[in-house]
């Protein structure tokens, strides 16, 4: 189209990350030879666009836009996350985190080699043609939702329905939001309407058949423009789209005013009608933008920095971080880079992958697979064989119908594991800068080889290292994994460290929650807490303490308190207590104070004690085993607190509750046995009380299965109690000796399961005690019937002779 008599403007409507669109854009640019290329994206990226011609910038990569973090005090920065901040600073930090929870901190514009925008960037760099990005500023995208929600989303935007989803209203300037995206009603899918009119049930397949599988020239963009114009005649234009398109037209007019005579615009297909034909007056667009930009400036978020960061095919996959994704980036990459016979080459790659896993795939499999894929495409009337047909051929022929094998192909090939690279000339992202500064200050280099380090948390440097590794773990950046230490001291911590290049992408993606590692970890905690259950929030509180995220603790504790007050699930209450007890116990060890955590923990234990009588009855074997596991963890956690002032009396109250429940006749044997044992070990029951409970459950009037479950719960996984307690061993032996044959056969599997958990030396010691050979043990040696022993000896002699 022509916007002025002496200026030609061509608008190329594309689908982001479409290989067919990318190929068509490359050919169109060769034919048009523009003076300037305008691309849908943040104008702040103009300064780094030239790096697309740097051989060190290897896609997949992304433009990262972020707001600079607020200035911190020099002393706080130097500490690099170690020690407690001043009380006033912690309060301010917590207030900021609470206020900004859920707000996007960063925005990403990802590009793959098959992205049309990337092809436009590299063409411009190769031909020394200037590039300008024409979308709203990056800072506007970071604040767009907040500002629009505060106003009227539908102002000048039609009927006020929700925004068209990214797959239908392509939008590579995608803000990563904290909340998951809602499902989009079918009637809001404009491409779906076109697909239905063409007889397709799937808009994605329709677009692929119409555009991606064709190698058209400018005519394909003319057809796309006509289709979008028809769609927009009766579709509402939302305020965010109206603002973005007004800004695009403003940048287009600026390019014309600067003297460009041949302009090519590369933008999402949905926006093409807004940039073609007779443009509205410039004053109209200025008037529409002025209030929004003023509100943005008044909010204090009018500036953002943009740089290149590495990305991956895994993060390009749909719903893994941004909306304008593709489900099969590996397939799209193959379709763009394969010069001929793409289906044959695709199946060959799949065969090679299966062979690497030791699965047999022959040349005959490949021939039949290609034939099947082509036949399916022909039967379905498709212009070319697509991914669906290729996948069905791989499943049926190469994988013999096995979906497990197919899942391997889909993960490794269809999605792919390709990582991008960024040259040193590109400015580092905020998280990378912060991590580099902290690792340098803590003398903790990133190395590819695995290394085990032991930290002494009493030393400031080691404590800072621990906090950094815990913060990265909360962000999903698995540089280090905790390992067992050589000692039992609470001041020791061991880590296995290994830096994988893929972690750079995880670090970049974590930037949505903040611009420093500590800030991002706090934001991630608050984001996760919004959708977590009671045990999950307790683990997050523990993580906040280990990572020294004092600013996030007040909000987490408020959320925890609310969940505990509203929750009625006994299992959830029991699951939440151990993490909170560890947090309270080790707070002083790490030099942090959990504050109100003791009050919350006391309330949880009280609620658990109140709910426990109703939770221990009417249990089957599986439910009883799960309950015992939970009770064991809670008891260990409460005992761990000892005489902590913040948890005074918790241990005594908990044991008193167990003591009241231990003698109930309706208890499952496993639960009763465990309660008797824990009360004995914690000295909350005397030897006589314990013997009385054992005698009652191992009496002839108690069902044999209940007695066996009691023994299993009482003994647990260690046989030492039977080795050192002669009276207990005699009681169990007498119970077994008096069982009838049918009852013995019934309980034998349960007893074998219990005794199989003992270590071999423990089983041997128990046998020797029963045989009476341990002369140094207290109590009388057990006696046996000589006649019965003689019969056993004859059988053993026969077995040994045969050997």
PDB file of C-alpha atoms in Angstrom, residues 29 126 234 318 323 348 449 453 497 585 638 720:
ATOM      1  CA  UNK A  29      12.520  -8.448   1.639  1.00  0.00           C
ATOM      2  CA  UNK A 126      23.292  -8.203   6.328  1.00  0.00           C
ATOM      3  CA  UNK A 234     -17.300  -7.224  13.300  1.00  0.00           C
ATOM      4  CA  UNK A 318       3.376 -23.111  24.397  1.00  0.00           C
ATOM      5  CA  UNK A 323       1.599 -16.974  25.342  1.00  0.00           C
ATOM      6  CA  UNK A 348      15.329 -40.340   9.712  1.00  0.00           C
ATOM      7  CA  UNK A 449      32.378 -30.199  36.339  1.00  0.00           C
ATOM      8  CA  UNK A 453      31.460 -28.222  48.758  1.00  0.00           C
ATOM      9  CA  UNK A 497      27.529 -27.934  42.381  1.00  0.00           C
ATOM     10  CA  UNK A 585      14.388 -24.656  65.320  1.00  0.00           C
ATOM     11  CA  UNK A 638       7.892 -31.259  67.958  1.00  0.00           C
ATOM     12  CA  UNK A 720      17.285 -53.077  68.511  1.00  0.00           C
TER      13      UNK A 720
END
